[in-house]
Amino acid sequence: MSSDKAKDALEMMPYGFYSITSCTDDDANIMVANWVTQASFEPRLIALGLQQTSYTHGLIEKGGSFAVNIFKQEDSELITPFTKSRNKKPEKMEEASYSQAPVTGCPVLDGAAAYIECRVIRIIDVGGDHDIVVGEVVGADVMKEGMPADMLTLPKLGWSYAG
Ligand SMILES: Cc1cc2nc3c(=O)[nH]c(=O)nc-3n(C[C@H](O)[C@H](O)[C@H](O)COP(=O)(O)O)c2cc1C
């Protein structure tokens, strides 16, 4: 415990762990993220807290779409190579093995359990270091069935991105 109780409490929130993929006609990127949630039933919306300085931010602005890739716990090694920024690791996509989601063309990593592809409907500057990207679900598929408890989470990895 620290003297910063807000930090302690924020770090207690249990998050899923996903890859967010983005694309334009001539580029594609994969990043990891946990600030991801469904935000509406009708229409089906997904909200993502996205670092303004990320490569993904620029690609999402240009391409207007993204996909959330969901993984089973035993497949964590498929996502961990993508923790570094494209800006720091320009060759990041060279080791990526993926197909393209049918509606948006965003990467679906080989071995992912499911994906949800979204068209961006709003990028909201909320006055912080992350923007809120809101996407409408335009496609999805399940490649490996399973319960939510079988899917990869940050607590399972012992990692944290909060506080
Ligand atoms: C465990 C973990 C969780 C993360 N969650 C988020 C997140 O929810 N949103 C975000 O913008 N960045 C998150 N990041 C940071 C991005 O993955 C990082 O900024 C990445 O370098 C961005 O990649 P890009 O610049 O190639 O787009 C997280 C990093 C880690 C290691």
Short mmCIF file of C-alpha atoms and ligand atoms in Angstrom, two decimals:
data_model
loop_
_atom_site.label_atom_id
_atom_site.label_comp_id
_atom_site.label_asym_id
_atom_site.label_seq_id
_atom_site.Cartn_x
_atom_site.Cartn_y
_atom_site.Cartn_z
CA MET A 1 0.00 0.00 0.00
CA SER A 2 1.19 3.53 -0.75
CA SER A 3 0.10 6.93 0.51
CA ASP A 4 -1.70 7.45 -2.83
CA LYS A 5 -5.00 5.66 -2.18
CA ALA A 6 -6.44 6.65 -5.56
CA LYS A 7 -3.49 4.94 -7.27
CA ASP A 8 -3.93 1.87 -5.04
CA ALA A 9 -7.67 1.70 -5.80
CA LEU A 10 -7.21 2.26 -9.55
CA GLU A 11 -4.65 -0.55 -9.61
CA MET A 12 -7.23 -2.88 -8.03
CA MET A 13 -9.51 -2.73 -11.09
CA PRO A 14 -9.26 -6.12 -12.88
CA TYR A 15 -8.78 -5.64 -16.62
CA GLY A 16 -8.87 -7.79 -19.69
CA PHE A 17 -5.82 -7.66 -21.94
CA TYR A 18 -6.21 -7.29 -25.69
CA SER A 19 -4.44 -6.31 -28.84
CA ILE A 20 -5.83 -3.31 -30.65
CA THR A 21 -5.13 -3.42 -34.35
CA SER A 22 -5.46 -0.57 -36.81
CA CYS A 23 -4.89 -0.02 -40.51
CA THR A 24 -4.93 2.25 -43.54
CA ASP A 25 -4.65 1.19 -47.19
CA ASP A 26 -0.85 0.92 -46.90
CA ASP A 27 -0.11 0.41 -43.21
CA ALA A 28 -1.17 -1.73 -40.23
CA ASN A 29 -0.26 -1.82 -36.56
CA ILE A 30 -0.75 -3.92 -33.44
CA MET A 31 -0.61 -2.57 -29.88
CA VAL A 32 -1.62 -3.98 -26.49
CA ALA A 33 -4.31 -2.37 -24.34
CA ASN A 34 -6.49 -2.96 -21.30
CA TRP A 35 -8.61 0.21 -21.19
CA VAL A 36 -11.24 -1.34 -23.44
CA THR A 37 -14.96 -1.78 -22.74
CA GLN A 38 -18.34 -2.18 -24.42
CA ALA A 39 -20.08 1.18 -24.01
CA SER A 40 -23.57 0.71 -25.56
CA PHE A 41 -25.91 -2.13 -26.58
CA GLU A 42 -27.76 -0.34 -29.38
CA PRO A 43 -25.80 0.54 -31.37
CA ARG A 44 -23.06 -1.73 -30.13
CA LEU A 45 -20.20 0.56 -29.18
CA ILE A 46 -16.72 -0.06 -27.82
CA ALA A 47 -14.72 2.60 -25.98
CA LEU A 48 -10.95 2.56 -25.80
CA GLY A 49 -8.64 4.80 -23.76
CA LEU A 50 -5.87 5.52 -26.27
CA GLN A 51 -2.56 7.25 -25.63
CA GLN A 52 -2.38 10.39 -27.77
CA THR A 53 1.28 9.79 -28.65
CA SER A 54 0.82 6.19 -29.80
CA TYR A 55 1.40 5.20 -33.43
CA THR A 56 -2.01 3.56 -33.26
CA HIS A 57 -3.66 6.94 -32.56
CA GLY A 58 -2.42 8.34 -35.87
CA LEU A 59 -3.44 5.23 -37.75
CA ILE A 60 -6.92 5.20 -36.22
CA GLU A 61 -7.36 8.88 -37.14
CA LYS A 62 -6.33 8.15 -40.73
CA GLY A 63 -7.95 4.78 -41.23
CA GLY A 64 -11.11 5.31 -39.17
CA SER A 65 -11.25 1.76 -37.84
CA PHE A 66 -9.75 -0.64 -35.31
CA ALA A 67 -10.17 -4.22 -34.14
CA VAL A 68 -10.02 -5.71 -30.66
CA ASN A 69 -8.29 -9.12 -30.61
CA ILE A 70 -9.15 -11.38 -27.65
CA PHE A 71 -6.84 -14.20 -26.55
CA LYS A 72 -7.05 -17.30 -24.41
CA GLN A 73 -4.83 -17.35 -21.32
CA GLU A 74 -2.55 -20.00 -22.74
CA ASP A 75 -1.85 -17.84 -25.81
CA SER A 76 -0.27 -14.89 -23.99
CA GLU A 77 2.95 -15.27 -25.99
CA LEU A 78 1.05 -14.18 -29.10
CA ILE A 79 0.41 -10.70 -27.71
CA THR A 80 3.48 -9.93 -25.59
CA PRO A 81 5.74 -9.12 -28.62
CA PHE A 82 3.58 -6.05 -29.29
CA THR A 83 4.05 -4.11 -26.05
CA LYS A 84 6.64 -1.73 -27.56
CA SER A 85 5.64 1.28 -29.66
CA ARG A 86 6.07 1.18 -33.40
CA ASN A 87 7.98 4.46 -32.99
CA LYS A 88 10.58 2.70 -30.78
CA LYS A 89 10.46 -0.62 -32.63
CA PRO A 90 9.77 0.17 -36.32
CA GLU A 91 10.17 -3.52 -37.24
CA LYS A 92 7.37 -4.52 -34.84
CA MET A 93 5.02 -5.65 -37.63
CA GLU A 94 7.65 -7.78 -39.37
CA GLU A 95 7.21 -10.51 -36.75
CA ALA A 96 3.42 -10.30 -36.88
CA SER A 97 1.42 -13.14 -38.33
CA TYR A 98 -2.15 -12.14 -39.14
CA SER A 99 -5.05 -12.04 -41.56
CA GLN A 100 -7.33 -9.09 -42.29
CA ALA A 101 -10.76 -8.61 -40.74
CA PRO A 102 -13.28 -8.70 -43.60
CA VAL A 103 -15.02 -5.34 -43.10
CA THR A 104 -12.22 -3.00 -41.98
CA GLY A 105 -9.10 -4.88 -43.07
CA CYS A 106 -7.55 -4.47 -39.60
CA PRO A 107 -5.22 -7.27 -38.46
CA VAL A 108 -6.59 -10.41 -36.81
CA LEU A 109 -3.64 -12.13 -35.16
CA ASP A 110 -3.11 -15.81 -35.92
CA GLY A 111 -4.11 -17.72 -32.79
CA ALA A 112 -6.52 -15.08 -31.43
CA ALA A 113 -9.69 -16.49 -29.83
CA ALA A 114 -11.99 -13.81 -31.26
CA TYR A 115 -12.01 -10.36 -32.80
CA ILE A 116 -14.39 -7.43 -32.87
CA GLU A 117 -13.88 -4.88 -35.65
CA CYS A 118 -15.14 -1.33 -35.30
CA ARG A 119 -15.63 1.81 -37.36
CA VAL A 120 -14.57 4.87 -35.40
CA ILE A 121 -17.47 7.20 -34.72
CA ARG A 122 -15.74 9.60 -32.34
CA ILE A 123 -12.30 10.40 -30.96
CA ILE A 124 -12.85 12.45 -27.81
CA ASP A 125 -10.14 14.64 -26.32
CA VAL A 126 -11.05 14.45 -22.63
CA GLY A 127 -8.24 16.77 -21.53
CA GLY A 128 -5.93 13.98 -20.44
CA ASP A 129 -2.99 12.06 -21.89
CA HIS A 130 -5.33 9.46 -23.42
CA ASP A 131 -8.23 10.13 -25.80
CA ILE A 132 -11.44 8.12 -25.73
CA VAL A 133 -11.96 6.37 -29.05
CA VAL A 134 -15.52 5.18 -29.62
CA GLY A 135 -16.11 2.58 -32.32
CA GLU A 136 -19.26 0.96 -33.62
CA VAL A 137 -19.05 -2.81 -33.98
CA VAL A 138 -19.23 -3.70 -37.68
CA GLY A 139 -17.95 -7.28 -37.61
CA ALA A 140 -16.73 -10.05 -35.34
CA ASP A 141 -15.84 -13.72 -35.29
CA VAL A 142 -15.00 -16.41 -32.75
CA MET A 143 -12.15 -18.75 -33.67
CA LYS A 144 -11.65 -20.47 -30.29
CA GLU A 145 -14.70 -20.80 -28.06
CA GLY A 146 -14.40 -20.25 -24.33
CA MET A 147 -15.77 -18.55 -21.24
CA PRO A 148 -14.66 -15.03 -20.23
CA ALA A 149 -12.69 -16.64 -17.36
CA ASP A 150 -10.60 -18.52 -19.97
CA MET A 151 -9.49 -15.29 -21.65
CA LEU A 152 -6.29 -13.35 -21.09
CA THR A 153 -6.38 -10.71 -18.35
CA LEU A 154 -3.81 -8.40 -16.82
CA PRO A 155 -4.11 -10.03 -13.35
CA LYS A 156 -3.28 -13.37 -15.00
CA LEU A 157 -0.06 -11.88 -16.40
CA GLY A 158 0.69 -10.01 -13.17
CA TRP A 159 0.95 -6.76 -15.14
CA SER A 160 -0.61 -3.36 -14.47
CA TYR A 161 -1.52 -0.32 -16.58
CA ALA A 162 -3.45 1.87 -14.17
CA GLY A 163 -3.03 4.41 -11.40
C1 LIG B 1 0.00 -4.02 -19.86
C2 LIG B 1 -0.16 -2.84 -20.79
C3 LIG B 1 -1.40 -2.27 -20.97
C4 LIG B 1 -1.57 -1.15 -21.79
N1 LIG B 1 -2.80 -0.60 -21.97
C5 LIG B 1 -2.94 0.49 -22.76
C6 LIG B 1 -4.22 1.07 -22.98
O1 LIG B 1 -5.23 0.62 -22.50
N2 LIG B 1 -4.28 2.18 -23.78
C7 LIG B 1 -3.15 2.73 -24.35
O2 LIG B 1 -3.27 3.72 -25.08
N3 LIG B 1 -1.94 2.18 -24.17
C8 LIG B 1 -1.82 1.07 -23.40
N4 LIG B 1 -0.59 0.52 -23.22
C9 LIG B 1 0.55 1.18 -23.81
C10 LIG B 1 0.66 0.87 -25.29
O3 LIG B 1 0.63 -0.50 -25.55
C11 LIG B 1 1.99 1.48 -25.75
O4 LIG B 1 1.89 2.89 -25.68
C12 LIG B 1 2.36 1.05 -27.15
O5 LIG B 1 3.71 1.37 -27.30
C13 LIG B 1 1.56 1.70 -28.26
O6 LIG B 1 1.95 1.11 -29.47
P1 LIG B 1 2.00 1.93 -30.84
O7 LIG B 1 2.77 3.21 -30.56
O8 LIG B 1 2.73 1.02 -31.78
O9 LIG B 1 0.59 2.20 -31.21
C14 LIG B 1 -0.43 -0.60 -22.43
C15 LIG B 1 0.83 -1.20 -22.26
C16 LIG B 1 0.96 -2.31 -21.47
C17 LIG B 1 2.32 -2.95 -21.33
#
